[in-house]
Amino acid sequence: MAQLSPELRDRLTPIYSPLLDVRPRDVAIDLDGMRGLIFTSINGVTVAAHRTGDRSLPAYCVGQATTTAAQQAGWAAEMAGESAEELIATLLHRRPESPLMHLRGEHTRGDVAERLTQSGLRVQEQAIYDQQLLPFTAEAQAAQAGNRPVIAPLFSPRTARQFADLWTGPAPLWLVAMSEVVAKPLETLTFQRLKVAKRPEADAMRVSVEKLVRQAMRVEGAQDAD
């Protein structure tokens, strides 16, 4: 919300209803013998930064936001792609020294460690946090039962599936998905528009949300939205 232009922020009523609760696991991270790290989410960086003080290894990251978080946490981090697929392709092309360690959540997509290992680049993995699904908050439930347009940005396939499972209301629904994979679970819903960001990263999502907000306001008669 804070990233949107002031003009649009003044027309929107923010509703905060997280669909995932990230809980760090009480586990030790053993990097003995590792030659590098893989981060595919900011959550992985955040938890790892609290679980280990070792910043000696290079970090290969998915997305600019994750890369920036890893750099700010003290790792020599570089973006190896905007998706897990691009990261795998980059690492197989570059063949950095291995083994690498993928520090991830309990639920993940892409089978990064397995696919890289099968292709000859040794990668181990460790789940360092859990992701518990959450219901809509009372505020979100009220919004879906109303008649004002609801604009919902979805950032992962799992949260998109949870959103699709929870949504039952008649409110006009405008959706923004970070990628085609994220958009897929949303196709079962009745919506006014489903827009997919041009790239799977935060700035592209911001641009997509702003475009959808303006479109929703025109279609809905310039009324404010949630």
PDB file of C-alpha atoms in Angstrom:
ATOM      1  CA  MET A   1       0.000   0.000   0.000  1.00  0.00           C
ATOM      2  CA  ALA A   2       2.770   2.444   0.922  1.00  0.00           C
ATOM      3  CA  GLN A   3       4.394   1.936  -2.506  1.00  0.00           C
ATOM      4  CA  LEU A   4       1.335   3.199  -4.389  1.00  0.00           C
ATOM      5  CA  SER A   5       1.114   6.794  -5.556  1.00  0.00           C
ATOM      6  CA  PRO A   6      -0.444   9.220  -3.021  1.00  0.00           C
ATOM      7  CA  GLU A   7      -3.255   9.953  -5.501  1.00  0.00           C
ATOM      8  CA  LEU A   8      -4.383   6.318  -5.402  1.00  0.00           C
ATOM      9  CA  ARG A   9      -3.679   5.691  -1.721  1.00  0.00           C
ATOM     10  CA  ASP A  10      -6.167   8.427  -0.837  1.00  0.00           C
ATOM     11  CA  ARG A  11      -8.881   6.591  -2.783  1.00  0.00           C
ATOM     12  CA  LEU A  12      -8.321   3.184  -1.229  1.00  0.00           C
ATOM     13  CA  THR A  13      -9.262   1.646   2.104  1.00  0.00           C
ATOM     14  CA  PRO A  14      -6.485  -0.793   3.044  1.00  0.00           C
ATOM     15  CA  ILE A  15      -7.448  -4.166   4.483  1.00  0.00           C
ATOM     16  CA  TYR A  16      -4.695  -6.288   5.996  1.00  0.00           C
ATOM     17  CA  SER A  17      -5.485  -9.985   5.995  1.00  0.00           C
ATOM     18  CA  PRO A  18      -2.295 -12.103   5.764  1.00  0.00           C
ATOM     19  CA  LEU A  19      -2.924 -15.603   4.450  1.00  0.00           C
ATOM     20  CA  LEU A  20       0.333 -17.114   5.727  1.00  0.00           C
ATOM     21  CA  ASP A  21       1.945 -17.073   9.152  1.00  0.00           C
ATOM     22  CA  VAL A  22       5.705 -17.605   8.862  1.00  0.00           C
ATOM     23  CA  ARG A  23       7.135 -19.353  11.913  1.00  0.00           C
ATOM     24  CA  PRO A  24      10.889 -19.975  12.208  1.00  0.00           C
ATOM     25  CA  ARG A  25      11.857 -23.532  13.093  1.00  0.00           C
ATOM     26  CA  ASP A  26      13.995 -24.082  16.141  1.00  0.00           C
ATOM     27  CA  VAL A  27      16.792 -25.702  14.159  1.00  0.00           C
ATOM     28  CA  ALA A  28      20.526 -25.159  13.816  1.00  0.00           C
ATOM     29  CA  ILE A  29      21.904 -24.349  10.385  1.00  0.00           C
ATOM     30  CA  ASP A  30      25.025 -26.386   9.604  1.00  0.00           C
ATOM     31  CA  LEU A  31      27.003 -24.843   6.749  1.00  0.00           C
ATOM     32  CA  ASP A  32      30.117 -26.954   7.247  1.00  0.00           C
ATOM     33  CA  GLY A  33      31.549 -27.833   3.849  1.00  0.00           C
ATOM     34  CA  MET A  34      29.091 -25.628   1.930  1.00  0.00           C
ATOM     35  CA  ARG A  35      30.425 -23.367  -0.830  1.00  0.00           C
ATOM     36  CA  GLY A  36      27.388 -21.149  -1.245  1.00  0.00           C
ATOM     37  CA  LEU A  37      23.772 -20.481  -0.293  1.00  0.00           C
ATOM     38  CA  ILE A  38      20.517 -20.326  -2.229  1.00  0.00           C
ATOM     39  CA  PHE A  39      17.683 -18.049  -1.103  1.00  0.00           C
ATOM     40  CA  THR A  40      14.340 -18.114  -2.898  1.00  0.00           C
ATOM     41  CA  SER A  41      12.432 -15.834  -0.504  1.00  0.00           C
ATOM     42  CA  ILE A  42      12.897 -12.919   1.870  1.00  0.00           C
ATOM     43  CA  ASN A  43      11.550 -15.136   4.645  1.00  0.00           C
ATOM     44  CA  GLY A  44      14.461 -17.530   4.127  1.00  0.00           C
ATOM     45  CA  VAL A  45      16.925 -14.662   4.384  1.00  0.00           C
ATOM     46  CA  THR A  46      15.303 -13.241   7.512  1.00  0.00           C
ATOM     47  CA  VAL A  47      15.224 -16.546   9.374  1.00  0.00           C
ATOM     48  CA  ALA A  48      18.731 -17.555   8.276  1.00  0.00           C
ATOM     49  CA  ALA A  49      20.120 -14.185   9.385  1.00  0.00           C
ATOM     50  CA  HIS A  50      18.895 -14.902  12.912  1.00  0.00           C
ATOM     51  CA  ARG A  51      19.979 -18.551  12.925  1.00  0.00           C
ATOM     52  CA  THR A  52      23.580 -18.168  11.748  1.00  0.00           C
ATOM     53  CA  GLY A  53      26.264 -15.527  11.995  1.00  0.00           C
ATOM     54  CA  ASP A  54      28.233 -16.989   9.077  1.00  0.00           C
ATOM     55  CA  ARG A  55      28.388 -14.473   6.220  1.00  0.00           C
ATOM     56  CA  SER A  56      31.392 -15.958   4.455  1.00  0.00           C
ATOM     57  CA  LEU A  57      29.489 -17.738   1.671  1.00  0.00           C
ATOM     58  CA  PRO A  58      28.144 -16.236  -1.548  1.00  0.00           C
ATOM     59  CA  ALA A  59      24.367 -16.231  -1.862  1.00  0.00           C
ATOM     60  CA  TYR A  60      22.409 -16.844  -5.072  1.00  0.00           C
ATOM     61  CA  CYS A  61      18.917 -15.372  -4.870  1.00  0.00           C
ATOM     62  CA  VAL A  62      15.574 -15.282  -6.654  1.00  0.00           C
ATOM     63  CA  GLY A  63      14.311 -11.750  -7.236  1.00  0.00           C
ATOM     64  CA  GLN A  64      15.714  -8.337  -6.470  1.00  0.00           C
ATOM     65  CA  ALA A  65      13.886  -8.000  -3.139  1.00  0.00           C
ATOM     66  CA  THR A  66      15.381 -11.242  -1.814  1.00  0.00           C
ATOM     67  CA  THR A  67      18.814 -10.269  -3.123  1.00  0.00           C
ATOM     68  CA  THR A  68      18.641  -6.864  -1.457  1.00  0.00           C
ATOM     69  CA  ALA A  69      17.533  -8.448   1.829  1.00  0.00           C
ATOM     70  CA  ALA A  70      20.476 -10.867   1.718  1.00  0.00           C
ATOM     71  CA  GLN A  71      22.921  -8.061   0.959  1.00  0.00           C
ATOM     72  CA  GLN A  72      21.558  -5.961   3.824  1.00  0.00           C
ATOM     73  CA  ALA A  73      21.920  -8.971   6.123  1.00  0.00           C
ATOM     74  CA  GLY A  74      25.629  -9.134   5.269  1.00  0.00           C
ATOM     75  CA  TRP A  75      25.904 -11.776   2.543  1.00  0.00           C
ATOM     76  CA  ALA A  76      27.701 -11.268  -0.765  1.00  0.00           C
ATOM     77  CA  ALA A  77      24.462 -11.871  -2.650  1.00  0.00           C
ATOM     78  CA  GLU A  78      23.557 -11.681  -6.306  1.00  0.00           C
ATOM     79  CA  MET A  79      20.307 -12.145  -8.154  1.00  0.00           C
ATOM     80  CA  ALA A  80      20.414 -15.358 -10.187  1.00  0.00           C
ATOM     81  CA  GLY A  81      16.967 -14.952 -11.744  1.00  0.00           C
ATOM     82  CA  GLU A  82      13.446 -13.659 -11.188  1.00  0.00           C
ATOM     83  CA  SER A  83      12.040 -17.153 -10.653  1.00  0.00           C
ATOM     84  CA  ALA A  84      13.173 -20.580  -9.476  1.00  0.00           C
ATOM     85  CA  GLU A  85      13.351 -21.682 -13.111  1.00  0.00           C
ATOM     86  CA  GLU A  86      15.693 -18.837 -14.001  1.00  0.00           C
ATOM     87  CA  LEU A  87      17.843 -19.483 -10.936  1.00  0.00           C
ATOM     88  CA  ILE A  88      18.249 -23.145 -11.891  1.00  0.00           C
ATOM     89  CA  ALA A  89      19.198 -22.203 -15.453  1.00  0.00           C
ATOM     90  CA  THR A  90      21.706 -19.600 -14.247  1.00  0.00           C
ATOM     91  CA  LEU A  91      23.421 -21.927 -11.792  1.00  0.00           C
ATOM     92  CA  LEU A  92      23.635 -24.767 -14.297  1.00  0.00           C
ATOM     93  CA  HIS A  93      25.197 -22.397 -16.799  1.00  0.00           C
ATOM     94  CA  ARG A  94      27.698 -20.907 -14.348  1.00  0.00           C
ATOM     95  CA  ARG A  95      28.464 -24.052 -12.350  1.00  0.00           C
ATOM     96  CA  PRO A  96      29.661 -22.370  -9.131  1.00  0.00           C
ATOM     97  CA  GLU A  97      31.654 -24.326  -6.589  1.00  0.00           C
ATOM     98  CA  SER A  98      29.436 -26.773  -4.722  1.00  0.00           C
ATOM     99  CA  PRO A  99      27.857 -28.114  -2.610  1.00  0.00           C
ATOM    100  CA  LEU A 100      25.336 -25.314  -2.119  1.00  0.00           C
ATOM    101  CA  MET A 101      22.688 -25.088   0.596  1.00  0.00           C
ATOM    102  CA  HIS A 102      19.115 -24.028  -0.200  1.00  0.00           C
ATOM    103  CA  LEU A 103      17.588 -22.492   2.944  1.00  0.00           C
ATOM    104  CA  ARG A 104      13.826 -22.548   2.409  1.00  0.00           C
ATOM    105  CA  GLY A 105      10.387 -22.875   3.940  1.00  0.00           C
ATOM    106  CA  GLU A 106       8.471 -26.066   4.630  1.00  0.00           C
ATOM    107  CA  HIS A 107       6.405 -25.532   1.478  1.00  0.00           C
ATOM    108  CA  THR A 108       8.283 -24.627  -1.670  1.00  0.00           C
ATOM    109  CA  ARG A 109       7.936 -24.922  -5.422  1.00  0.00           C
ATOM    110  CA  GLY A 110      10.462 -25.736  -8.101  1.00  0.00           C
ATOM    111  CA  ASP A 111      12.354 -28.628  -6.445  1.00  0.00           C
ATOM    112  CA  VAL A 112      15.471 -26.478  -6.696  1.00  0.00           C
ATOM    113  CA  ALA A 113      17.905 -28.716  -4.782  1.00  0.00           C
ATOM    114  CA  GLU A 114      16.727 -31.945  -6.379  1.00  0.00           C
ATOM    115  CA  ARG A 115      16.781 -30.646  -9.938  1.00  0.00           C
ATOM    116  CA  LEU A 116      20.199 -29.030  -9.602  1.00  0.00           C
ATOM    117  CA  THR A 117      21.659 -32.165  -8.013  1.00  0.00           C
ATOM    118  CA  GLN A 118      20.206 -34.354 -10.758  1.00  0.00           C
ATOM    119  CA  SER A 119      21.903 -32.064 -13.283  1.00  0.00           C
ATOM    120  CA  GLY A 120      25.305 -32.476 -11.641  1.00  0.00           C
ATOM    121  CA  LEU A 121      25.443 -29.467  -9.311  1.00  0.00           C
ATOM    122  CA  ARG A 122      25.324 -30.732  -5.720  1.00  0.00           C
ATOM    123  CA  VAL A 123      22.768 -28.878  -3.635  1.00  0.00           C
ATOM    124  CA  GLN A 124      21.477 -29.703  -0.180  1.00  0.00           C
ATOM    125  CA  GLU A 125      18.379 -28.136   1.367  1.00  0.00           C
ATOM    126  CA  GLN A 126      17.007 -27.361   4.806  1.00  0.00           C
ATOM    127  CA  ALA A 127      13.541 -26.151   5.798  1.00  0.00           C
ATOM    128  CA  ILE A 128      14.131 -23.401   8.358  1.00  0.00           C
ATOM    129  CA  TYR A 129      10.602 -22.020   8.678  1.00  0.00           C
ATOM    130  CA  ASP A 130       6.997 -23.201   8.493  1.00  0.00           C
ATOM    131  CA  GLN A 131       4.135 -21.467   6.682  1.00  0.00           C
ATOM    132  CA  GLN A 132       0.734 -21.895   8.318  1.00  0.00           C
ATOM    133  CA  LEU A 133      -2.334 -20.930   6.296  1.00  0.00           C
ATOM    134  CA  LEU A 134      -4.583 -18.298   7.870  1.00  0.00           C
ATOM    135  CA  PRO A 135      -8.299 -17.483   7.423  1.00  0.00           C
ATOM    136  CA  PHE A 136      -9.613 -14.089   6.356  1.00  0.00           C
ATOM    137  CA  THR A 137      -9.715 -11.508   9.120  1.00  0.00           C
ATOM    138  CA  ALA A 138     -13.115 -10.171  10.195  1.00  0.00           C
ATOM    139  CA  GLU A 139     -12.386  -7.020   8.165  1.00  0.00           C
ATOM    140  CA  ALA A 140     -11.712  -9.048   5.009  1.00  0.00           C
ATOM    141  CA  GLN A 141     -14.839 -11.136   5.546  1.00  0.00           C
ATOM    142  CA  ALA A 142     -16.905  -7.970   5.799  1.00  0.00           C
ATOM    143  CA  ALA A 143     -15.338  -6.605   2.604  1.00  0.00           C
ATOM    144  CA  GLN A 144     -16.131  -9.702   0.555  1.00  0.00           C
ATOM    145  CA  ALA A 145     -19.746  -9.585   1.750  1.00  0.00           C
ATOM    146  CA  GLY A 146     -20.162  -5.940   0.670  1.00  0.00           C
ATOM    147  CA  ASN A 147     -20.677  -4.219  -2.670  1.00  0.00           C
ATOM    148  CA  ARG A 148     -17.526  -2.112  -2.951  1.00  0.00           C
ATOM    149  CA  PRO A 149     -14.838  -3.364  -5.365  1.00  0.00           C
ATOM    150  CA  VAL A 150     -12.084  -5.409  -3.724  1.00  0.00           C
ATOM    151  CA  ILE A 151      -8.586  -5.311  -5.246  1.00  0.00           C
ATOM    152  CA  ALA A 152      -6.430  -8.219  -4.076  1.00  0.00           C
ATOM    153  CA  PRO A 153      -2.719  -8.687  -4.931  1.00  0.00           C
ATOM    154  CA  LEU A 154      -1.505 -12.301  -4.627  1.00  0.00           C
ATOM    155  CA  PHE A 155       2.187 -13.147  -4.473  1.00  0.00           C
ATOM    156  CA  SER A 156       2.469 -16.943  -4.300  1.00  0.00           C
ATOM    157  CA  PRO A 157       0.589 -20.011  -5.595  1.00  0.00           C
ATOM    158  CA  ARG A 158      -0.154 -21.154  -2.046  1.00  0.00           C
ATOM    159  CA  THR A 159      -1.685 -17.866  -0.916  1.00  0.00           C
ATOM    160  CA  ALA A 160      -3.595 -17.655  -4.195  1.00  0.00           C
ATOM    161  CA  ARG A 161      -5.080 -21.111  -3.568  1.00  0.00           C
ATOM    162  CA  GLN A 162      -5.982 -20.107  -0.016  1.00  0.00           C
ATOM    163  CA  PHE A 163      -7.621 -16.910  -1.251  1.00  0.00           C
ATOM    164  CA  ALA A 164      -9.625 -18.847  -3.840  1.00  0.00           C
ATOM    165  CA  ASP A 165     -10.745 -21.356  -1.206  1.00  0.00           C
ATOM    166  CA  LEU A 166     -11.848 -18.622   1.218  1.00  0.00           C
ATOM    167  CA  TRP A 167     -13.554 -16.192  -1.154  1.00  0.00           C
ATOM    168  CA  THR A 168     -17.342 -16.636  -1.182  1.00  0.00           C
ATOM    169  CA  GLY A 169     -18.641 -13.066  -1.236  1.00  0.00           C
ATOM    170  CA  PRO A 170     -20.489 -11.045  -3.881  1.00  0.00           C
ATOM    171  CA  ALA A 171     -18.171  -8.015  -3.823  1.00  0.00           C
ATOM    172  CA  PRO A 172     -16.721  -7.102  -7.250  1.00  0.00           C
ATOM    173  CA  LEU A 173     -13.301  -8.735  -7.321  1.00  0.00           C
ATOM    174  CA  TRP A 174     -10.210  -7.378  -9.064  1.00  0.00           C
ATOM    175  CA  LEU A 175      -7.107  -9.563  -8.855  1.00  0.00           C
ATOM    176  CA  VAL A 176      -3.386  -9.052  -9.464  1.00  0.00           C
ATOM    177  CA  ALA A 177      -1.104 -12.115  -9.592  1.00  0.00           C
ATOM    178  CA  MET A 178       2.684 -12.044  -9.474  1.00  0.00           C
ATOM    179  CA  SER A 179       2.984 -14.710 -12.197  1.00  0.00           C
ATOM    180  CA  GLU A 180       0.974 -17.067 -14.370  1.00  0.00           C
ATOM    181  CA  VAL A 181       1.583 -19.823 -11.812  1.00  0.00           C
ATOM    182  CA  VAL A 182       0.097 -17.617  -9.087  1.00  0.00           C
ATOM    183  CA  ALA A 183      -2.843 -16.739 -11.333  1.00  0.00           C
ATOM    184  CA  LYS A 184      -3.810 -20.357 -12.013  1.00  0.00           C
ATOM    185  CA  PRO A 185      -5.668 -21.079  -8.713  1.00  0.00           C
ATOM    186  CA  LEU A 186      -7.590 -17.807  -9.085  1.00  0.00           C
ATOM    187  CA  GLU A 187      -9.209 -18.847 -12.353  1.00  0.00           C
ATOM    188  CA  THR A 188     -11.946 -20.711 -10.443  1.00  0.00           C
ATOM    189  CA  LEU A 189     -13.241 -17.403  -9.025  1.00  0.00           C
ATOM    190  CA  THR A 190     -15.744 -15.005 -10.524  1.00  0.00           C
ATOM    191  CA  PHE A 191     -13.858 -11.752 -10.998  1.00  0.00           C
ATOM    192  CA  GLN A 192     -13.990  -8.508 -12.942  1.00  0.00           C
ATOM    193  CA  ARG A 193     -10.367  -8.731 -14.026  1.00  0.00           C
ATOM    194  CA  LEU A 194      -7.300 -10.866 -13.364  1.00  0.00           C
ATOM    195  CA  LYS A 195      -4.052  -9.122 -14.218  1.00  0.00           C
ATOM    196  CA  VAL A 196      -0.640 -10.821 -14.202  1.00  0.00           C
ATOM    197  CA  ALA A 197       2.466  -8.741 -13.459  1.00  0.00           C
ATOM    198  CA  LYS A 198       4.955  -8.479 -16.311  1.00  0.00           C
ATOM    199  CA  ARG A 199       7.739  -9.756 -14.050  1.00  0.00           C
ATOM    200  CA  PRO A 200       7.599 -11.692 -10.771  1.00  0.00           C
ATOM    201  CA  GLU A 201       8.914  -8.878  -8.590  1.00  0.00           C
ATOM    202  CA  ALA A 202       7.610  -6.149  -6.305  1.00  0.00           C
ATOM    203  CA  ASP A 203       7.905  -3.134  -8.610  1.00  0.00           C
ATOM    204  CA  ALA A 204       6.067  -4.903 -11.430  1.00  0.00           C
ATOM    205  CA  MET A 205       3.331  -5.811  -8.942  1.00  0.00           C
ATOM    206  CA  ARG A 206       3.048  -2.167  -7.882  1.00  0.00           C
ATOM    207  CA  VAL A 207       2.639  -1.055 -11.493  1.00  0.00           C
ATOM    208  CA  SER A 208       0.022  -3.752 -12.119  1.00  0.00           C
ATOM    209  CA  VAL A 209      -1.921  -2.856  -8.980  1.00  0.00           C
ATOM    210  CA  GLU A 210      -1.961   0.840  -9.909  1.00  0.00           C
ATOM    211  CA  LYS A 211      -3.227   0.061 -13.406  1.00  0.00           C
ATOM    212  CA  LEU A 212      -5.936  -2.198 -12.033  1.00  0.00           C
ATOM    213  CA  VAL A 213      -7.008   0.359  -9.428  1.00  0.00           C
ATOM    214  CA  ARG A 214      -7.501   2.996 -12.106  1.00  0.00           C
ATOM    215  CA  GLN A 215      -9.410   0.571 -14.298  1.00  0.00           C
ATOM    216  CA  ALA A 216     -11.604  -0.574 -11.411  1.00  0.00           C
ATOM    217  CA  MET A 217     -12.451   3.001 -10.516  1.00  0.00           C
ATOM    218  CA  ARG A 218     -13.528   3.747 -14.086  1.00  0.00           C
ATOM    219  CA  VAL A 219     -15.640   0.609 -14.373  1.00  0.00           C
ATOM    220  CA  GLU A 220     -17.146   0.938 -10.888  1.00  0.00           C
ATOM    221  CA  GLY A 221     -18.082   4.567 -11.399  1.00  0.00           C
ATOM    222  CA  ALA A 222     -15.043   6.089  -9.683  1.00  0.00           C
ATOM    223  CA  GLN A 223     -16.105   4.832  -6.259  1.00  0.00           C
ATOM    224  CA  ASP A 224     -13.441   4.064  -3.707  1.00  0.00           C
ATOM    225  CA  ALA A 225     -12.152   0.521  -3.368  1.00  0.00           C
ATOM    226  CA  ASP A 226     -10.807  -1.865  -0.727  1.00  0.00           C
TER     227      ASP A 226
END
